[in-house]
Tab-separated table of C-alpha atoms in Angstrom:
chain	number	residue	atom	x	y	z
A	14	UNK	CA	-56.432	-62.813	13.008
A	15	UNK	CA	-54.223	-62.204	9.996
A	16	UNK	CA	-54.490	-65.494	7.574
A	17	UNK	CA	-51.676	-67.248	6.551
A	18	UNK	CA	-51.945	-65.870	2.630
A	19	UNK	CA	-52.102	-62.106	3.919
A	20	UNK	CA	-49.085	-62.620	6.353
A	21	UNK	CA	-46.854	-63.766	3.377
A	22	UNK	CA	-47.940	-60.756	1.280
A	23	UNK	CA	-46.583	-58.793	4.289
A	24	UNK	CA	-43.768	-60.235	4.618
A	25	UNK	CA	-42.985	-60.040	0.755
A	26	UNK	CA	-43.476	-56.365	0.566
A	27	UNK	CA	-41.650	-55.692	3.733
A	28	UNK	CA	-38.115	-57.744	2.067
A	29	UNK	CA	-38.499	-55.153	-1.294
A	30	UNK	CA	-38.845	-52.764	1.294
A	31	UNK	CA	-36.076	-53.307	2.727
A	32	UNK	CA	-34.048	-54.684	-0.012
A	33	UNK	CA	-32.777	-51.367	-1.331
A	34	UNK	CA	-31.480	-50.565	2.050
A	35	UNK	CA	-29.794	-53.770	2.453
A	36	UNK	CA	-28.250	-52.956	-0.918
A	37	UNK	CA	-26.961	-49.358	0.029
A	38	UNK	CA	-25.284	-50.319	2.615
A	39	UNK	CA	-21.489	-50.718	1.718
A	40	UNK	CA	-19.801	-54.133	2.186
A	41	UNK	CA	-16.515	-54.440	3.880
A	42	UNK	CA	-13.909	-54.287	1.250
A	43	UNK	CA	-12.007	-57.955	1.022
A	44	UNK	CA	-8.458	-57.327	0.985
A	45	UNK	CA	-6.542	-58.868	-1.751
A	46	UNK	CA	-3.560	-61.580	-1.649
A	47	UNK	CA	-1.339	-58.235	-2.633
A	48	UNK	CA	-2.619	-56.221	0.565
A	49	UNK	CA	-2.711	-59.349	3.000
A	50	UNK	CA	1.130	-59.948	2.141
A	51	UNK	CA	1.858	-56.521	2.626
A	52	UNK	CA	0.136	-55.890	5.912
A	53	UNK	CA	1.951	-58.669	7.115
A	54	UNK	CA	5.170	-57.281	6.394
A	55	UNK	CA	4.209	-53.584	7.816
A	56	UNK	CA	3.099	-56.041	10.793
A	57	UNK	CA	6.444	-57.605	11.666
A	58	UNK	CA	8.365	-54.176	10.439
A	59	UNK	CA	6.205	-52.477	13.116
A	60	UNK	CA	6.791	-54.802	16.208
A	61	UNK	CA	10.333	-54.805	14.806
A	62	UNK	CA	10.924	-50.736	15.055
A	63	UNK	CA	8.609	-50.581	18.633
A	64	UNK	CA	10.911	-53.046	19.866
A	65	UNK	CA	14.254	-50.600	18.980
A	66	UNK	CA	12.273	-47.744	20.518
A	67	UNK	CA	11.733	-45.861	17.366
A	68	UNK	CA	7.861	-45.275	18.290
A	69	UNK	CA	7.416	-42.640	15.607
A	70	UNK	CA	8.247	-45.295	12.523
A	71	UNK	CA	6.688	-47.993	14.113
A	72	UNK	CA	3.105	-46.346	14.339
A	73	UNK	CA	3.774	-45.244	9.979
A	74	UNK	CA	4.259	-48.934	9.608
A	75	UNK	CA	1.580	-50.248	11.636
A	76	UNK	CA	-1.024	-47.688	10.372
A	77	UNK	CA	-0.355	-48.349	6.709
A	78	UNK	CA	-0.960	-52.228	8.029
A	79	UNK	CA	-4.102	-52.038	9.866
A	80	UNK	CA	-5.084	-49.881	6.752
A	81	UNK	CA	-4.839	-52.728	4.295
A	82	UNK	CA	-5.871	-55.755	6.627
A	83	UNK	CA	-7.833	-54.877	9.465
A	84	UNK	CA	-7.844	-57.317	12.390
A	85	UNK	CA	-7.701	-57.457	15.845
A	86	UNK	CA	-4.017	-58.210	16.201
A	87	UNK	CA	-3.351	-55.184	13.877
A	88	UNK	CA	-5.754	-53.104	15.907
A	89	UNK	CA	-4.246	-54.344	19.317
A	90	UNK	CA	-0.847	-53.636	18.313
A	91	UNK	CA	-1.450	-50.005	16.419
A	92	UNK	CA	-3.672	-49.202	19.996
A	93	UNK	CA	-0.314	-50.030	21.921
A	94	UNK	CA	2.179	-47.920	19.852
A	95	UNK	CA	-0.397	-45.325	20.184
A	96	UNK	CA	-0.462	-45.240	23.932
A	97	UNK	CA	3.359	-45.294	24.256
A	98	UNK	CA	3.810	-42.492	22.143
A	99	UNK	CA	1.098	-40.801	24.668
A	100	UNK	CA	-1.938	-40.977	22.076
A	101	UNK	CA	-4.683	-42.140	24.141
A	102	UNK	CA	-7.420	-40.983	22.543
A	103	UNK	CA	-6.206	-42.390	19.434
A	104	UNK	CA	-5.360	-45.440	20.779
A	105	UNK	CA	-8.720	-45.872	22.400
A	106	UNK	CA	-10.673	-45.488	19.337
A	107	UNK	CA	-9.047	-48.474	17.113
A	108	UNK	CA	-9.121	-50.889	20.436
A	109	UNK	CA	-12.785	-50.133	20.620
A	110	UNK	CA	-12.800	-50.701	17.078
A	111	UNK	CA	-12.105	-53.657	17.680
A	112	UNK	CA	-15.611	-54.805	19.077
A	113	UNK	CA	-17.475	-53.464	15.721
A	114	UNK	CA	-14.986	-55.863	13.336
A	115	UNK	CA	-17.122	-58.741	12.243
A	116	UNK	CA	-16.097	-62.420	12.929
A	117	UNK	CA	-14.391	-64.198	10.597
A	118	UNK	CA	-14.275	-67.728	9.535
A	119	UNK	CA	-12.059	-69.537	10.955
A	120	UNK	CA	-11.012	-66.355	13.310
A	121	UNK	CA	-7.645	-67.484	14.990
A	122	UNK	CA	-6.736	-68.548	18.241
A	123	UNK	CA	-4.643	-65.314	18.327
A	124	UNK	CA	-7.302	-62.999	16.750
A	125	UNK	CA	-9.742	-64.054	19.658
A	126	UNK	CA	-7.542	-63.574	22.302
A	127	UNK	CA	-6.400	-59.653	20.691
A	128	UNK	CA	-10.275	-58.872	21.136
A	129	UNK	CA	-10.208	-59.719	24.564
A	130	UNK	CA	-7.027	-57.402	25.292
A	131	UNK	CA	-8.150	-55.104	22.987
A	132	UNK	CA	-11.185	-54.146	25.538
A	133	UNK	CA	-9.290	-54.414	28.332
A	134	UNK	CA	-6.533	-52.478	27.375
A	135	UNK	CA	-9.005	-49.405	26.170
A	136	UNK	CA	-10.489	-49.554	29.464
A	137	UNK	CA	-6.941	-49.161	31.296
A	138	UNK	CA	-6.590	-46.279	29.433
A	139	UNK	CA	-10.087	-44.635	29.856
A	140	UNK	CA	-8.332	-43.025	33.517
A	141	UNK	CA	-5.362	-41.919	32.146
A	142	UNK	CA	-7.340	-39.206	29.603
A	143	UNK	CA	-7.049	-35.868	30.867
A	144	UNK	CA	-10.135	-33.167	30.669
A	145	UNK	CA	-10.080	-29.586	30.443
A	146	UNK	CA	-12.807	-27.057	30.779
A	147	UNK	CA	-12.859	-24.005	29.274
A	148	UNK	CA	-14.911	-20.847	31.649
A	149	UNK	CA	-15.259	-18.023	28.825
A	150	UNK	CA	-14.898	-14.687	31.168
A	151	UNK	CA	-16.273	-11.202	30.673
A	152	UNK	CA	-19.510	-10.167	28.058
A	153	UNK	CA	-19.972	-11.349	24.619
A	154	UNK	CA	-21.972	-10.109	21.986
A	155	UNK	CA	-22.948	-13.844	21.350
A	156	UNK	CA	-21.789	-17.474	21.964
A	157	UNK	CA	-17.861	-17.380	22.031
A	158	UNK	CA	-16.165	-19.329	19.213
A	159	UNK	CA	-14.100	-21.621	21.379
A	160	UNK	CA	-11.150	-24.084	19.677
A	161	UNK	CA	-8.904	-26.784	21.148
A	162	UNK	CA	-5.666	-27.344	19.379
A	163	UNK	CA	-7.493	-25.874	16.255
A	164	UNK	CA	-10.898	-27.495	16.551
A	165	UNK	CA	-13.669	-25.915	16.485
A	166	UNK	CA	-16.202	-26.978	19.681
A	167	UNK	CA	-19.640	-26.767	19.477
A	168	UNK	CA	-21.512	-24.431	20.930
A	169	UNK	CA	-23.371	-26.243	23.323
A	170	UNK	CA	-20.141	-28.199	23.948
A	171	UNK	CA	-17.740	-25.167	24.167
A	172	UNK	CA	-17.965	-25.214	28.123
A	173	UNK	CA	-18.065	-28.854	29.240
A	174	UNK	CA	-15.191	-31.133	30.216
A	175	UNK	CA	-13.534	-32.343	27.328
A	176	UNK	CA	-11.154	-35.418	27.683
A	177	UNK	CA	-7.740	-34.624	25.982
A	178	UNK	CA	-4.342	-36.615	25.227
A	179	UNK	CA	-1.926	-35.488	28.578
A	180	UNK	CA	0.646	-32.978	27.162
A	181	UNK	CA	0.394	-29.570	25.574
A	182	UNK	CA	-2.705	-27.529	23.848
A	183	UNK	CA	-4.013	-24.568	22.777
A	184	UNK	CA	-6.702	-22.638	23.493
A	185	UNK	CA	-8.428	-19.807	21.728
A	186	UNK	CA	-11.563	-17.984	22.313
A	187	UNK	CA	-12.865	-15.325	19.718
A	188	UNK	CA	-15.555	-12.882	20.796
A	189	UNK	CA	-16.463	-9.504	20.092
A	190	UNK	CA	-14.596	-9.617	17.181
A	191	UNK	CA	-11.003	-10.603	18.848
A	192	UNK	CA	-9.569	-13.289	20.133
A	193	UNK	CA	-7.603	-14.281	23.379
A	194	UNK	CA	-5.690	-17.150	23.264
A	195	UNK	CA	-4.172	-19.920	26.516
A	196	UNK	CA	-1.430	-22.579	26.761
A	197	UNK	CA	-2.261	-25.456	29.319
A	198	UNK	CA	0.034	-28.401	29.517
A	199	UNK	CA	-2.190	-31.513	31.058
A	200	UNK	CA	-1.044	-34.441	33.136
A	201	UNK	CA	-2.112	-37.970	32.877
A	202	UNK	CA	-5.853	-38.708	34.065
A	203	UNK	CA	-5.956	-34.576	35.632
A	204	UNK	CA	-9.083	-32.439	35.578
A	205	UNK	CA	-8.456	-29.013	35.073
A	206	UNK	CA	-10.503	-25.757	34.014
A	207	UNK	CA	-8.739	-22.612	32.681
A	208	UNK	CA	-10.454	-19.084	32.751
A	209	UNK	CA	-10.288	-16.907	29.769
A	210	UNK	CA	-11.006	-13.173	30.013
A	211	UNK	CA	-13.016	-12.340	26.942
A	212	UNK	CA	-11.910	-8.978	24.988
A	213	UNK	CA	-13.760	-6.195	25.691
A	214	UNK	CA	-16.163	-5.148	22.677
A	215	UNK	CA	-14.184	-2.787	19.957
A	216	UNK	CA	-15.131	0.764	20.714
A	217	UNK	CA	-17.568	2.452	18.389
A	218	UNK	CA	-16.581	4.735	16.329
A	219	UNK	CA	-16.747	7.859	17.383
A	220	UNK	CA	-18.235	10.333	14.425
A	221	UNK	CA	-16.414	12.931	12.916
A	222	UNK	CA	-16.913	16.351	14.674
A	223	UNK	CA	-18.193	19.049	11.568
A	224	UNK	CA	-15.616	21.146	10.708
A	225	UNK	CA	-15.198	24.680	11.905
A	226	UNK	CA	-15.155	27.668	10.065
A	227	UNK	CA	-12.724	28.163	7.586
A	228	UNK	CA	-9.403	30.123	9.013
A	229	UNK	CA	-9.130	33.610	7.235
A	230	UNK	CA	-7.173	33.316	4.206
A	231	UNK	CA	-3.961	34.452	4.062
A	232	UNK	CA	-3.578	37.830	2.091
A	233	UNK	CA	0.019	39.253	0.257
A	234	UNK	CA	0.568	42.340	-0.901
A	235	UNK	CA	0.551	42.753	-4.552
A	236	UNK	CA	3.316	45.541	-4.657
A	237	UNK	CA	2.335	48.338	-7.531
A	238	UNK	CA	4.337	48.419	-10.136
A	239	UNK	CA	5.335	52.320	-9.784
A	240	UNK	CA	7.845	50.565	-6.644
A	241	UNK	CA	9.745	49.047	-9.035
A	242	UNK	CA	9.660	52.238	-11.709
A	243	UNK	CA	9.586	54.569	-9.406
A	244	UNK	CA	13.150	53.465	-7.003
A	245	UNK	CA	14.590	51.541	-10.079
A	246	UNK	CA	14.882	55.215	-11.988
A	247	UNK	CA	16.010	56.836	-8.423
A	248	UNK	CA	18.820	54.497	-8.197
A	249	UNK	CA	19.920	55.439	-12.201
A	250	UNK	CA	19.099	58.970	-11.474
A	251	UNK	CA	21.278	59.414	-8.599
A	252	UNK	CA	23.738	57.428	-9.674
A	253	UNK	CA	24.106	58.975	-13.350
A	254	UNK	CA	23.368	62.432	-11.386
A	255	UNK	CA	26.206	61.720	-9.023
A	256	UNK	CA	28.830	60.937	-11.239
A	257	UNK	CA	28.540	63.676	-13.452
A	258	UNK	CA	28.400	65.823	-10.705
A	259	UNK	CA	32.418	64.542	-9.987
A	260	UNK	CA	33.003	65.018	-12.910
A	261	UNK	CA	31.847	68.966	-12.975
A	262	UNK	CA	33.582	69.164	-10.264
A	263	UNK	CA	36.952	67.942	-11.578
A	264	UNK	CA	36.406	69.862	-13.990
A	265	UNK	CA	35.471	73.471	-12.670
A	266	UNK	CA	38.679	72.612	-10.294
A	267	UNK	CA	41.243	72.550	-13.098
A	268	UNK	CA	39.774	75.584	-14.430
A	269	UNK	CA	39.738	77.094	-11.581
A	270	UNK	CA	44.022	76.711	-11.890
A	271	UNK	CA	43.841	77.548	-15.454
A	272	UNK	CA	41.425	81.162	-15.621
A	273	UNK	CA	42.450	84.208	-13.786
A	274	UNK	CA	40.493	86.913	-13.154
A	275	UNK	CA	37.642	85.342	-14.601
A	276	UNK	CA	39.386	85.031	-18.211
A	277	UNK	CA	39.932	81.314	-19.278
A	278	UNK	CA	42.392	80.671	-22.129
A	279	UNK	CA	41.295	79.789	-25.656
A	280	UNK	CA	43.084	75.880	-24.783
A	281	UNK	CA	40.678	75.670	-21.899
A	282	UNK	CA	37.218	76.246	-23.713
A	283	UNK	CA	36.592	73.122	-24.290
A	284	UNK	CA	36.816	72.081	-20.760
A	285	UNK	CA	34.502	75.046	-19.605
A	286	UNK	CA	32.281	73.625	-22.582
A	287	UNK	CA	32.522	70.167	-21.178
A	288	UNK	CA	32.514	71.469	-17.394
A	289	UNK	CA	28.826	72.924	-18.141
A	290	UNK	CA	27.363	69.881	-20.107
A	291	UNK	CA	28.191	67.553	-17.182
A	292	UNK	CA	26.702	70.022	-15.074
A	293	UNK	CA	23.946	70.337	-17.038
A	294	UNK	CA	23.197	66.632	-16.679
A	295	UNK	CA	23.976	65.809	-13.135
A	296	UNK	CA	21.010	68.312	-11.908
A	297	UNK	CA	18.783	66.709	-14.830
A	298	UNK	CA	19.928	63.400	-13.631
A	299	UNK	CA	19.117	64.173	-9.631
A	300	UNK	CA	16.155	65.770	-10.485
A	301	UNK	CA	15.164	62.423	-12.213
A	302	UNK	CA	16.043	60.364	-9.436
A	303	UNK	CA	14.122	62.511	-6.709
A	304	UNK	CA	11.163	62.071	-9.010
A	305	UNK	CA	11.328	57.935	-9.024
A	306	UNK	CA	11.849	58.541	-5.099
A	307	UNK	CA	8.848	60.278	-5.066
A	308	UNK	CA	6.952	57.734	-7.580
A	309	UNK	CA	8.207	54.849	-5.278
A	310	UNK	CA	6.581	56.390	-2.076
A	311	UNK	CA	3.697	56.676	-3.789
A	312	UNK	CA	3.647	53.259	-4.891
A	313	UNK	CA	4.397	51.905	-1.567
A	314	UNK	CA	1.329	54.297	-0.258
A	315	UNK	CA	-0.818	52.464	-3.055
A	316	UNK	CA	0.396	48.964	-1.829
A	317	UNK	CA	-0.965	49.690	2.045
A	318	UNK	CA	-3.802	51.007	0.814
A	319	UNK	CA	-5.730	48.432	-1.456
A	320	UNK	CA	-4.017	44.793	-0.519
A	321	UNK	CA	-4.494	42.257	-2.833
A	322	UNK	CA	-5.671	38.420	-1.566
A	323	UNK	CA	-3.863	35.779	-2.757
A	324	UNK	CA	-5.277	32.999	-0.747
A	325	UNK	CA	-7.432	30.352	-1.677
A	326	UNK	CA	-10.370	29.372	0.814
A	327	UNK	CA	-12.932	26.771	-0.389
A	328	UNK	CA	-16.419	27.344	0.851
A	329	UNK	CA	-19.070	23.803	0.798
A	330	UNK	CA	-22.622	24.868	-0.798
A	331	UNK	CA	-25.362	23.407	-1.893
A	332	UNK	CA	-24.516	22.869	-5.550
A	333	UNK	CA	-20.616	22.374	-4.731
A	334	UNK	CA	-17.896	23.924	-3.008
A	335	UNK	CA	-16.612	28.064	-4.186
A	336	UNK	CA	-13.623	29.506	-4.237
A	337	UNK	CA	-12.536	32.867	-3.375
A	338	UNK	CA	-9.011	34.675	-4.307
């Protein structure tokens, strides 16, 4: 048996033991004569605004008041307002709050009897919750990221009934790197399971096909230069040729009127002068211009014969990429 001197030793190490526990954990904060006052203002505004029918300013006032002073008359009355503005879940968590609120001393009449309603009312509202399961369709590349109304669900959660406020929600599964996404609008205490085809995986990408060989590069004709000479002094040639030539001709015709018998008139030497000059130069002038003909054949023959490439075409090799013109 353990003697009476050991079992004290035991118990006095055991309460340090547990003494820094004791200490950590937090004590319920006290409210002050400030927040009690206020709270009970909040209170009445609350009840005040519910009453009307303006549910939305009522459940600001009452929150803010079971914030400051939390009892079980603020936590019956906040639970209400939250189940009349369709809330349940919310509602169900501060009446069940309720139950985990110490006793007080000197706990009123009233604060007794909102304990008691607070449990019963949580439990009314337990069958009007509705759940929804969510059946992930189709192959994944790993556990589908499901979310509710923007939460995230667990895993091992993702695809078991979940108990939701009646109304409107969202529902989004991501897989395979997508995401597919469901409206479902519940009823009061209804069951329901919505399929949701998962995306197909993203194709892979399909690798780029070498290239082929390189088109033949465009060649252009580097004209010779004796085109240009060569027609450019045709064209003054003939042209210088041609009008002299008119004007030999005018010429030799008013001589023709003028000298008879093959004598001309002293007056009229200076025409014959002038009549053989021009003449001279017009067959100088063609004979010039047949010559660039000739030289601009020749040049086009040189063209056909030895094209020049213009092109570009870049070749890859091993220490780069070449070029050739």
């Amino acid at each position: 048996m353990i003697s009476a001197r050991r079992m004290s030793v035991l118990l006095v190490a055991a309460g340090l033991l547990l003494a820094p526990v004791a200490r950590a954990q937090p004590e319920p904060r006290e409210p002050t004569p400030a927040d009690s006052e206020t709270a009970l203002e909040l209170f009445k505004e609350g009840k005040a605004l519910r009453d009307k029918g303006d549910n939305a300013a009522a459940l600001e006032k009452l929150r803010a008041a079971h914030a400051l002073v939390e009892t079980p008359l603020t936590a019956l009355e906040l639970g209400r307002t939250y189940a009349t503005t369709g809330k349940l879940l919310e509602a169900r968590d501060v009446l069940l709050g309720v139950a985990r609120m110490p006793l007080r001393k000197n706990e009123s009449t009233k604060a007794t009897e909102a304990r008691t309603e607070a449990a019963e009312l949580a439990a009314q509202l337990r069958p009007r919750l509705a759940s929804l399961t969510v059946r992930p369709k189709g192959a994944s590349d790993g556990p589908p990221k499901v979310s509710v109304d923007g939460v995230v669900i667990p895993p091992d959660a993702a695809t078991v009934p979940r108990l939701l406020n009646p109304g409107p929600h969202v529902v989004v599964v991501e897989a395979n790197g997508q995401r597919a996404q469901s409206e479902v609008t519940l009823a009061e205490g209804q069951s329901q399971e919505v399929e949701i085809e998962l995306p197909a995986p993203s194709a892979a990408p399909v690798a780029a096909s070498p290239l082929g060989p390189a088109p033949p590069p465009r060649t252009e004709k580097k004209i010779s230069p004796l085109v240009y000479a060569g027609f450019g002094t045709a064209i003054v040639g003939i042209g210088v040729g041609t009008a002299t030539g008119i004007m030999t001709l005018s010429t030799a015709s008013t001589l023709k009127d003028t000298c008879r018998s093959g004598q001309c008139p002293p007056a009229s030497q200076s025409d014959l002068d002038s009549a053989s000059t021009t003449g001279t130069v017009s067959t100088v002038a063609f004979v010039i211009g047949l010559a660039g003909v000739a030289m601009g054949v020749a040049g086009l023959v040189m063209t056909n014969a030895e094209p020049a490439r213009t092109g570009l075409r870049i070749v890859p090799g091993p220490g780069g990429v070449s070029g050739t013109f």
